[in-house]
């Protein structure tokens, strides 16, 4: 049996933008970074928490910011943890989060609404991705492509039966599914190469791929599912199994080691020298690859592969947040505004108090802020006083215009009290002119 570890140390980072609070660094005011991950009891994911601890220690030792790790056993607990952070009402906080699953979206939206900046790691939830400071993720599509490329090299032909054990319903699974099929159809390359033209799969060929549905990254769920699958002896002919996580791959191995599958069916299955791929760098699966466990079963496989990218990328996510905080340029807050109307001048008078902040510990040189000049006694700060003056002038001019028209009309009246047509027209024009002039003043 050929045992292979394919390492993909590829990080993809997408940048977003969000409106956030000003973060001041001073005694007692240093921004506190909460790092939320899964616990350290699951292969690759557990390693994420381990690497997070290393980076958190580095951040705390530097002294510019403080940081702590909060692990959650499941999505429900992670949601509660986020809500507790928000409810505490602390100033100057930030979050780096590895969402357990997509149901955490509502809690992340609460972070956004509270103007708490966050970085997302590994699982990118599309509904809130644009709100993140950055989204740091592995090349999940590349993982699918790597598995498809390996199978093709081992003899997978268009239309061969393939069974895919999916992790869940998140973007991670979608990308791993897509990477696998896109490589087979020639839409995606792996290691700089695309599939050979004579090995490409058509849309009809892809119909031979069966998907398990969400296994929730669970070894036991996969074990039960695989036992059920081989409960039908005809499925023992399936040779290619793409497990999208090492835990799922271990579930298949444990099912074959246990007694839940008929011996004859198990013998038929292993007699076809099947292939199995996992993902995640789980040490238990690596022990299988090293020949330290499950040897009686693993030796009958045509090949077992684990594809992974480094869980140390959580440190990149934490550093992204540190860099974001250090690069904040919004250094001013408005503290107080006092203004009152001065009836003697028609102006507003008062004062405005602002606070200007400087971020210490970033290696940048302090420059005293220049508040600029302020023009006191501005004629019209809001545009209302001047309009009031104009309105009063307009009324006065209208009154004058009306008085002028009356006087002219009286002087031009004949003995019978009638005015001449030409004079009446002139008087009307003068009144209109006077009224127009008054409005323009």
mmCIF file of N, CA, C and O in Angstrom, residues 334-424:
data_model
loop_
_atom_site.group_PDB
_atom_site.id
_atom_site.type_symbol
_atom_site.label_atom_id
_atom_site.label_comp_id
_atom_site.label_asym_id
_atom_site.label_seq_id
_atom_site.Cartn_x
_atom_site.Cartn_y
_atom_site.Cartn_z
ATOM 1 N N UNK A 334 -15.138 63.245 19.704
ATOM 2 C CA UNK A 334 -15.816 64.484 20.083
ATOM 3 C C UNK A 334 -16.368 64.306 21.483
ATOM 4 O O UNK A 334 -17.194 63.434 21.728
ATOM 5 N N UNK A 335 -15.895 65.149 22.411
ATOM 6 C CA UNK A 335 -16.254 64.984 23.812
ATOM 7 C C UNK A 335 -17.447 65.843 24.215
ATOM 8 O O UNK A 335 -18.348 65.379 24.899
ATOM 9 N N UNK A 336 -17.456 67.109 23.769
ATOM 10 C CA UNK A 336 -18.505 68.014 24.244
ATOM 11 C C UNK A 336 -18.678 69.179 23.279
ATOM 12 O O UNK A 336 -17.705 69.670 22.712
ATOM 13 N N UNK A 337 -19.922 69.612 23.096
ATOM 14 C CA UNK A 337 -20.226 70.793 22.283
ATOM 15 C C UNK A 337 -21.158 71.692 23.074
ATOM 16 O O UNK A 337 -22.201 71.247 23.565
ATOM 17 N N UNK A 338 -20.775 72.955 23.227
ATOM 18 C CA UNK A 338 -21.625 73.955 23.868
ATOM 19 C C UNK A 338 -21.808 75.112 22.901
ATOM 20 O O UNK A 338 -20.839 75.655 22.369
ATOM 21 N N UNK A 339 -23.042 75.520 22.672
ATOM 22 C CA UNK A 339 -23.309 76.637 21.766
ATOM 23 C C UNK A 339 -24.568 77.352 22.219
ATOM 24 O O UNK A 339 -25.522 76.726 22.704
ATOM 25 N N UNK A 340 -24.565 78.676 22.084
ATOM 26 C CA UNK A 340 -25.743 79.470 22.454
ATOM 27 C C UNK A 340 -25.880 80.629 21.480
ATOM 28 O O UNK A 340 -24.906 81.082 20.869
ATOM 29 N N UNK A 341 -27.090 81.121 21.345
ATOM 30 C CA UNK A 341 -27.387 82.209 20.413
ATOM 31 C C UNK A 341 -27.145 83.550 21.097
ATOM 32 O O UNK A 341 -27.625 83.811 22.205
ATOM 33 N N UNK A 342 -26.364 84.392 20.424
ATOM 34 C CA UNK A 342 -26.086 85.738 20.912
ATOM 35 C C UNK A 342 -27.011 86.697 20.170
ATOM 36 O O UNK A 342 -26.799 87.014 18.997
ATOM 37 N N UNK A 343 -28.061 87.170 20.868
ATOM 38 C CA UNK A 343 -29.070 88.014 20.221
ATOM 39 C C UNK A 343 -28.519 89.362 19.789
ATOM 40 O O UNK A 343 -29.040 90.002 18.874
ATOM 41 N N UNK A 344 -27.430 89.795 20.445
ATOM 42 C CA UNK A 344 -26.880 91.113 20.093
ATOM 43 C C UNK A 344 -26.141 91.096 18.762
ATOM 44 O O UNK A 344 -26.046 92.108 18.073
ATOM 45 N N UNK A 345 -25.601 89.933 18.398
ATOM 46 C CA UNK A 345 -24.856 89.817 17.133
ATOM 47 C C UNK A 345 -25.548 88.923 16.122
ATOM 48 O O UNK A 345 -25.214 88.955 14.940
ATOM 49 N N UNK A 346 -26.469 88.103 16.587
ATOM 50 C CA UNK A 346 -27.115 87.162 15.680
ATOM 51 C C UNK A 346 -26.245 85.946 15.387
ATOM 52 O O UNK A 346 -26.553 85.162 14.490
ATOM 53 N N UNK A 347 -25.159 85.741 16.161
ATOM 54 C CA UNK A 347 -24.248 84.623 15.942
ATOM 55 C C UNK A 347 -24.400 83.568 17.034
ATOM 56 O O UNK A 347 -24.987 83.823 18.087
ATOM 57 N N UNK A 348 -23.848 82.387 16.749
ATOM 58 C CA UNK A 348 -23.724 81.356 17.773
ATOM 59 C C UNK A 348 -22.346 81.468 18.397
ATOM 60 O O UNK A 348 -21.346 81.656 17.699
ATOM 61 N N UNK A 349 -22.286 81.337 19.695
ATOM 62 C CA UNK A 349 -20.990 81.342 20.371
ATOM 63 C C UNK A 349 -20.919 80.134 21.290
ATOM 64 O O UNK A 349 -21.940 79.651 21.788
ATOM 65 N N UNK A 350 -19.718 79.597 21.501
ATOM 66 C CA UNK A 350 -19.579 78.432 22.360
ATOM 67 C C UNK A 350 -18.225 77.773 22.187
ATOM 68 O O UNK A 350 -17.271 78.400 21.707
ATOM 69 N N UNK A 351 -18.147 76.497 22.546
ATOM 70 C CA UNK A 351 -16.871 75.784 22.477
ATOM 71 C C UNK A 351 -17.111 74.320 22.116
ATOM 72 O O UNK A 351 -18.186 73.769 22.347
ATOM 73 N N UNK A 352 -16.079 73.704 21.537
ATOM 74 C CA UNK A 352 -16.097 72.286 21.201
ATOM 75 C C UNK A 352 -14.856 71.649 21.818
ATOM 76 O O UNK A 352 -13.740 72.148 21.641
ATOM 77 N N UNK A 353 -15.041 70.542 22.548
ATOM 78 C CA UNK A 353 -13.922 69.835 23.174
ATOM 79 C C UNK A 353 -13.725 68.493 22.476
ATOM 80 O O UNK A 353 -14.668 67.708 22.350
ATOM 81 N N UNK A 354 -12.497 68.229 21.999
ATOM 82 C CA UNK A 354 -12.192 66.968 21.347
ATOM 83 C C UNK A 354 -11.024 66.296 22.063
ATOM 84 O O UNK A 354 -10.215 66.964 22.706
ATOM 85 N N UNK A 355 -10.965 64.965 21.969
ATOM 86 C CA UNK A 355 -9.847 64.203 22.514
ATOM 87 C C UNK A 355 -9.043 63.626 21.365
ATOM 88 O O UNK A 355 -9.596 62.989 20.468
ATOM 89 N N UNK A 356 -7.748 63.833 21.372
ATOM 90 C CA UNK A 356 -6.868 63.287 20.352
ATOM 91 C C UNK A 356 -6.013 62.191 20.989
ATOM 92 O O UNK A 356 -5.452 62.373 22.068
ATOM 93 N N UNK A 357 -5.922 61.033 20.289
ATOM 94 C CA UNK A 357 -5.221 59.880 20.846
ATOM 95 C C UNK A 357 -3.961 59.566 20.043
ATOM 96 O O UNK A 357 -3.904 59.808 18.834
ATOM 97 N N UNK A 358 -3.003 58.955 20.740
ATOM 98 C CA UNK A 358 -1.787 58.471 20.088
ATOM 99 C C UNK A 358 -1.582 57.019 20.483
ATOM 100 O O UNK A 358 -1.711 56.666 21.659
ATOM 101 N N UNK A 359 -1.302 56.146 19.505
ATOM 102 C CA UNK A 359 -1.095 54.716 19.755
ATOM 103 C C UNK A 359 0.382 54.462 20.061
ATOM 104 O O UNK A 359 1.232 54.608 19.188
ATOM 105 N N UNK A 360 0.649 54.097 21.306
ATOM 106 C CA UNK A 360 2.026 53.827 21.714
ATOM 107 C C UNK A 360 2.407 52.384 21.386
ATOM 108 O O UNK A 360 1.554 51.535 21.175
ATOM 109 N N UNK A 361 3.694 52.116 21.345
ATOM 110 C CA UNK A 361 4.181 50.755 21.181
ATOM 111 C C UNK A 361 4.151 50.226 19.764
ATOM 112 O O UNK A 361 4.268 49.032 19.547
ATOM 113 N N UNK A 362 3.965 51.097 18.790
ATOM 114 C CA UNK A 362 3.897 50.641 17.400
ATOM 115 C C UNK A 362 5.197 50.876 16.651
ATOM 116 O O UNK A 362 5.305 50.533 15.476
ATOM 117 N N UNK A 363 6.168 51.509 17.316
ATOM 118 C CA UNK A 363 7.424 51.806 16.643
ATOM 119 C C UNK A 363 7.389 53.100 15.858
ATOM 120 O O UNK A 363 8.381 53.487 15.238
ATOM 121 N N UNK A 364 6.264 53.784 15.878
ATOM 122 C CA UNK A 364 6.140 55.048 15.161
ATOM 123 C C UNK A 364 6.521 56.203 16.073
ATOM 124 O O UNK A 364 6.346 56.143 17.288
ATOM 125 N N UNK A 365 7.034 57.253 15.476
ATOM 126 C CA UNK A 365 7.450 58.429 16.236
ATOM 127 C C UNK A 365 6.243 59.305 16.541
ATOM 128 O O UNK A 365 5.410 59.560 15.664
ATOM 129 N N UNK A 366 6.163 59.763 17.784
ATOM 130 C CA UNK A 366 5.041 60.605 18.182
ATOM 131 C C UNK A 366 5.179 61.983 17.561
ATOM 132 O O UNK A 366 6.238 62.607 17.592
ATOM 133 N N UNK A 367 4.104 62.462 16.977
ATOM 134 C CA UNK A 367 4.029 63.816 16.427
ATOM 135 C C UNK A 367 2.853 64.521 17.066
ATOM 136 O O UNK A 367 1.729 64.010 17.049
ATOM 137 N N UNK A 368 3.125 65.692 17.645
ATOM 138 C CA UNK A 368 2.042 66.427 18.314
ATOM 139 C C UNK A 368 0.966 66.801 17.308
ATOM 140 O O UNK A 368 1.250 67.372 16.257
ATOM 141 N N UNK A 369 -0.291 66.422 17.576
ATOM 142 C CA UNK A 369 -1.346 66.719 16.613
ATOM 143 C C UNK A 369 -1.589 68.211 16.477
ATOM 144 O O UNK A 369 -1.473 68.961 17.454
ATOM 145 N N UNK A 370 -1.933 68.628 15.274
ATOM 146 C CA UNK A 370 -2.260 70.021 15.014
ATOM 147 C C UNK A 370 -3.776 70.136 14.882
ATOM 148 O O UNK A 370 -4.376 69.621 13.944
ATOM 149 N N UNK A 371 -4.390 70.808 15.846
ATOM 150 C CA UNK A 371 -5.850 70.926 15.834
ATOM 151 C C UNK A 371 -6.336 71.894 14.778
ATOM 152 O O UNK A 371 -7.535 71.993 14.510
ATOM 153 N N UNK A 372 -5.434 72.641 14.177
ATOM 154 C CA UNK A 372 -5.839 73.583 13.144
ATOM 155 C C UNK A 372 -6.385 74.869 13.746
ATOM 156 O O UNK A 372 -6.416 75.056 14.954
ATOM 157 N N UNK A 373 -6.802 75.779 12.892
ATOM 158 C CA UNK A 373 -7.354 77.051 13.362
ATOM 159 C C UNK A 373 -8.872 76.985 13.337
ATOM 160 O O UNK A 373 -9.468 76.270 12.535
ATOM 161 N N UNK A 374 -9.473 77.740 14.246
ATOM 162 C CA UNK A 374 -10.931 77.795 14.327
ATOM 163 C C UNK A 374 -11.374 79.229 14.128
ATOM 164 O O UNK A 374 -10.877 80.143 14.802
ATOM 165 N N UNK A 375 -12.277 79.465 13.194
ATOM 166 C CA UNK A 375 -12.783 80.816 12.933
ATOM 167 C C UNK A 375 -13.900 81.114 13.909
ATOM 168 O O UNK A 375 -14.965 80.482 13.871
ATOM 169 N N UNK A 376 -13.634 82.070 14.828
ATOM 170 C CA UNK A 376 -14.655 82.438 15.804
ATOM 171 C C UNK A 376 -15.608 83.459 15.187
ATOM 172 O O UNK A 376 -15.241 84.239 14.305
ATOM 173 N N UNK A 377 -16.845 83.478 15.685
ATOM 174 C CA UNK A 377 -17.810 84.465 15.201
ATOM 175 C C UNK A 377 -18.253 84.214 13.778
ATOM 176 O O UNK A 377 -18.502 85.145 13.025
ATOM 177 N N UNK A 378 -18.335 82.977 13.385
ATOM 178 C CA UNK A 378 -18.796 82.654 12.033
ATOM 179 C C UNK A 378 -20.187 83.239 11.818
ATOM 180 O O UNK A 378 -21.067 83.131 12.689
ATOM 181 N N UNK A 379 -20.389 83.849 10.659
ATOM 182 C CA UNK A 379 -21.653 84.516 10.387
ATOM 183 C C UNK A 379 -22.851 83.590 10.544
ATOM 184 O O UNK A 379 -23.878 83.961 11.114
ATOM 185 N N UNK A 380 -22.705 82.398 10.017
ATOM 186 C CA UNK A 380 -23.869 81.524 10.005
ATOM 187 C C UNK A 380 -23.421 80.072 9.976
ATOM 188 O O UNK A 380 -23.116 79.542 8.924
ATOM 189 N N UNK A 381 -23.370 79.425 11.140
ATOM 190 C CA UNK A 381 -22.829 78.070 11.200
ATOM 191 C C UNK A 381 -23.772 77.031 10.619
ATOM 192 O O UNK A 381 -23.365 76.022 10.083
ATOM 193 N N UNK A 382 -25.089 77.307 10.716
ATOM 194 C CA UNK A 382 -26.051 76.323 10.223
ATOM 195 C C UNK A 382 -26.893 76.814 9.052
ATOM 196 O O UNK A 382 -27.705 76.089 8.512
ATOM 197 N N UNK A 383 -26.755 78.093 8.666
ATOM 198 C CA UNK A 383 -27.520 78.605 7.540
ATOM 199 C C UNK A 383 -28.922 79.060 7.904
ATOM 200 O O UNK A 383 -29.748 79.303 7.030
ATOM 201 N N UNK A 384 -29.230 79.183 9.196
ATOM 202 C CA UNK A 384 -30.589 79.546 9.598
ATOM 203 C C UNK A 384 -30.726 81.018 9.955
ATOM 204 O O UNK A 384 -31.744 81.647 9.682
ATOM 205 N N UNK A 385 -29.692 81.580 10.594
ATOM 206 C CA UNK A 385 -29.778 82.975 11.036
ATOM 207 C C UNK A 385 -29.863 83.902 9.840
ATOM 208 O O UNK A 385 -30.689 84.815 9.785
ATOM 209 N N UNK A 386 -28.996 83.664 8.849
ATOM 210 C CA UNK A 386 -28.979 84.521 7.665
ATOM 211 C C UNK A 386 -30.311 84.442 6.931
ATOM 212 O O UNK A 386 -30.828 85.430 6.440
ATOM 213 N N UNK A 387 -30.887 83.252 6.864
ATOM 214 C CA UNK A 387 -32.175 83.111 6.207
ATOM 215 C C UNK A 387 -33.237 83.924 6.926
ATOM 216 O O UNK A 387 -34.114 84.530 6.320
ATOM 217 N N UNK A 388 -33.160 83.962 8.273
ATOM 218 C CA UNK A 388 -34.105 84.750 9.049
ATOM 219 C C UNK A 388 -33.971 86.224 8.743
ATOM 220 O O UNK A 388 -34.948 86.954 8.620
ATOM 221 N N UNK A 389 -32.689 86.699 8.618
ATOM 222 C CA UNK A 389 -32.462 88.114 8.302
ATOM 223 C C UNK A 389 -33.037 88.449 6.936
ATOM 224 O O UNK A 389 -33.679 89.480 6.735
ATOM 225 N N UNK A 390 -32.768 87.593 5.984
ATOM 226 C CA UNK A 390 -33.261 87.843 4.633
ATOM 227 C C UNK A 390 -34.780 87.908 4.616
ATOM 228 O O UNK A 390 -35.390 88.702 3.923
ATOM 229 N N UNK A 391 -35.412 87.033 5.391
ATOM 230 C CA UNK A 391 -36.864 86.994 5.424
ATOM 231 C C UNK A 391 -37.429 88.299 5.954
ATOM 232 O O UNK A 391 -38.393 88.848 5.440
ATOM 233 N N UNK A 392 -36.752 88.849 7.033
ATOM 234 C CA UNK A 392 -37.202 90.116 7.599
ATOM 235 C C UNK A 392 -37.018 91.256 6.605
ATOM 236 O O UNK A 392 -37.866 92.121 6.433
ATOM 237 N N UNK A 393 -35.870 91.297 5.922
ATOM 238 C CA UNK A 393 -35.615 92.330 4.931
ATOM 239 C C UNK A 393 -36.631 92.278 3.814
ATOM 240 O O UNK A 393 -37.108 93.293 3.321
ATOM 241 N N UNK A 394 -36.961 91.040 3.405
ATOM 242 C CA UNK A 394 -37.903 90.875 2.307
ATOM 243 C C UNK A 394 -39.258 91.461 2.668
ATOM 244 O O UNK A 394 -39.891 92.141 1.873
ATOM 245 N N UNK A 395 -39.705 91.215 3.924
ATOM 246 C CA UNK A 395 -40.989 91.742 4.353
ATOM 247 C C UNK A 395 -40.986 93.274 4.378
ATOM 248 O O UNK A 395 -41.938 93.933 3.991
ATOM 249 N N UNK A 396 -39.851 93.859 4.874
ATOM 250 C CA UNK A 396 -39.744 95.323 4.908
ATOM 251 C C UNK A 396 -39.793 95.906 3.514
ATOM 252 O O UNK A 396 -40.468 96.923 3.254
ATOM 253 N N UNK A 397 -39.084 95.305 2.579
ATOM 254 C CA UNK A 397 -39.047 95.824 1.216
ATOM 255 C C UNK A 397 -40.408 95.699 0.539
ATOM 256 O O UNK A 397 -40.811 96.560 -0.250
ATOM 257 N N UNK A 398 -41.102 94.591 0.833
ATOM 258 C CA UNK A 398 -42.432 94.443 0.265
ATOM 259 C C UNK A 398 -43.352 95.562 0.762
ATOM 260 O O UNK A 398 -44.160 96.114 0.018
ATOM 261 N N UNK A 399 -43.229 95.874 2.076
ATOM 262 C CA UNK A 399 -44.064 96.928 2.651
ATOM 263 C C UNK A 399 -43.764 98.260 1.999
ATOM 264 O O UNK A 399 -44.644 99.036 1.635
ATOM 265 N N UNK A 400 -42.437 98.578 1.807
ATOM 266 C CA UNK A 400 -42.030 99.824 1.159
ATOM 267 C C UNK A 400 -42.554 99.873 -0.265
ATOM 268 O O UNK A 400 -43.016 100.898 -0.753
ATOM 269 N N UNK A 401 -42.467 98.728 -0.952
ATOM 270 C CA UNK A 401 -42.929 98.687 -2.339
ATOM 271 C C UNK A 401 -44.419 98.964 -2.408
ATOM 272 O O UNK A 401 -44.903 99.671 -3.293
ATOM 273 N N UNK A 402 -45.167 98.422 -1.471
ATOM 274 C CA UNK A 402 -46.612 98.640 -1.467
ATOM 275 C C UNK A 402 -46.944 100.097 -1.202
ATOM 276 O O UNK A 402 -47.834 100.689 -1.825
ATOM 277 N N UNK A 403 -46.187 100.742 -0.251
ATOM 278 C CA UNK A 403 -46.416 102.161 0.047
ATOM 279 C C UNK A 403 -46.094 103.038 -1.154
ATOM 280 O O UNK A 403 -46.817 103.986 -1.485
ATOM 281 N N UNK A 404 -45.008 102.722 -1.865
ATOM 282 C CA UNK A 404 -44.623 103.492 -3.046
ATOM 283 C C UNK A 404 -45.694 103.390 -4.121
ATOM 284 O O UNK A 404 -46.064 104.378 -4.768
ATOM 285 N N UNK A 405 -46.223 102.231 -4.319
ATOM 286 C CA UNK A 405 -47.265 102.024 -5.337
ATOM 287 C C UNK A 405 -48.511 102.826 -5.010
ATOM 288 O O UNK A 405 -49.131 103.445 -5.874
ATOM 289 N N UNK A 406 -48.882 102.854 -3.725
ATOM 290 C CA UNK A 406 -50.080 103.599 -3.313
ATOM 291 C C UNK A 406 -49.908 105.086 -3.555
ATOM 292 O O UNK A 406 -50.810 105.778 -4.051
ATOM 293 N N UNK A 407 -48.728 105.613 -3.185
ATOM 294 C CA UNK A 407 -48.466 107.053 -3.373
ATOM 295 C C UNK A 407 -48.502 107.419 -4.840
ATOM 296 O O UNK A 407 -49.076 108.446 -5.242
ATOM 297 N N UNK A 408 -47.874 106.554 -5.685
ATOM 298 C CA UNK A 408 -47.862 106.849 -7.116
ATOM 299 C C UNK A 408 -49.276 106.787 -7.693
ATOM 300 O O UNK A 408 -49.680 107.599 -8.522
ATOM 301 N N UNK A 409 -50.018 105.828 -7.234
ATOM 302 C CA UNK A 409 -51.388 105.690 -7.739
ATOM 303 C C UNK A 409 -52.237 106.902 -7.362
ATOM 304 O O UNK A 409 -53.036 107.405 -8.160
ATOM 305 N N UNK A 410 -52.069 107.449 -6.135
ATOM 306 C CA UNK A 410 -52.845 108.615 -5.691
ATOM 307 C C UNK A 410 -52.488 109.857 -6.484
ATOM 308 O O UNK A 410 -53.335 110.667 -6.856
ATOM 309 N N UNK A 411 -51.220 110.058 -6.772
ATOM 310 C CA UNK A 411 -50.787 111.271 -7.483
ATOM 311 C C UNK A 411 -51.218 111.272 -8.929
ATOM 312 O O UNK A 411 -51.328 112.326 -9.554
ATOM 313 N N UNK A 412 -51.431 110.077 -9.488
ATOM 314 C CA UNK A 412 -51.780 110.005 -10.900
ATOM 315 C C UNK A 412 -53.298 109.827 -11.135
ATOM 316 O O UNK A 412 -53.729 109.557 -12.237
ATOM 317 N N UNK A 413 -54.075 109.965 -10.069
ATOM 318 C CA UNK A 413 -55.518 109.769 -10.209
ATOM 319 C C UNK A 413 -56.194 111.047 -10.713
ATOM 320 O O UNK A 413 -55.921 112.145 -10.225
ATOM 321 N N UNK A 414 -57.111 110.917 -11.667
ATOM 322 C CA UNK A 414 -57.840 112.082 -12.193
ATOM 323 C C UNK A 414 -58.948 112.519 -11.245
ATOM 324 O O UNK A 414 -59.157 111.909 -10.207
ATOM 325 N N UNK A 415 -59.705 113.561 -11.662
ATOM 326 C CA UNK A 415 -60.768 114.083 -10.808
ATOM 327 C C UNK A 415 -61.844 113.049 -10.573
ATOM 328 O O UNK A 415 -62.507 113.036 -9.548
ATOM 329 N N UNK A 416 -61.999 112.159 -11.529
ATOM 330 C CA UNK A 416 -63.024 111.128 -11.359
ATOM 331 C C UNK A 416 -62.500 109.891 -10.659
ATOM 332 O O UNK A 416 -63.181 108.887 -10.535
ATOM 333 N N UNK A 417 -61.212 109.944 -10.188
ATOM 334 C CA UNK A 417 -60.632 108.820 -9.434
ATOM 335 C C UNK A 417 -60.116 107.709 -10.320
ATOM 336 O O UNK A 417 -59.721 106.656 -9.821
ATOM 337 N N UNK A 418 -60.066 107.880 -11.656
ATOM 338 C CA UNK A 418 -59.586 106.843 -12.559
ATOM 339 C C UNK A 418 -58.134 107.092 -12.926
ATOM 340 O O UNK A 418 -57.702 108.228 -13.067
ATOM 341 N N UNK A 419 -57.353 106.047 -13.108
ATOM 342 C CA UNK A 419 -55.963 106.157 -13.531
ATOM 343 C C UNK A 419 -55.873 105.876 -15.006
ATOM 344 O O UNK A 419 -56.702 105.173 -15.572
ATOM 345 N N UNK A 420 -54.818 106.424 -15.640
ATOM 346 C CA UNK A 420 -54.602 106.159 -17.061
ATOM 347 C C UNK A 420 -54.064 104.760 -17.233
ATOM 348 O O UNK A 420 -53.395 104.215 -16.352
ATOM 349 N N UNK A 421 -54.329 104.130 -18.368
ATOM 350 C CA UNK A 421 -53.858 102.760 -18.606
ATOM 351 C C UNK A 421 -52.352 102.672 -18.558
ATOM 352 O O UNK A 421 -51.775 101.774 -17.974
ATOM 353 N N UNK A 422 -51.660 103.644 -19.199
ATOM 354 C CA UNK A 422 -50.202 103.579 -19.242
ATOM 355 C C UNK A 422 -49.597 103.762 -17.880
ATOM 356 O O UNK A 422 -48.615 103.109 -17.539
ATOM 357 N N UNK A 423 -50.164 104.624 -17.065
ATOM 358 C CA UNK A 423 -49.619 104.861 -15.737
ATOM 359 C C UNK A 423 -49.838 103.642 -14.840
ATOM 360 O O UNK A 423 -48.994 103.283 -14.037
ATOM 361 N N UNK A 424 -51.007 103.000 -14.988
ATOM 362 C CA UNK A 424 -51.279 101.811 -14.186
ATOM 363 C C UNK A 424 -50.266 100.712 -14.483
ATOM 364 O O UNK A 424 -49.752 100.060 -13.591
#
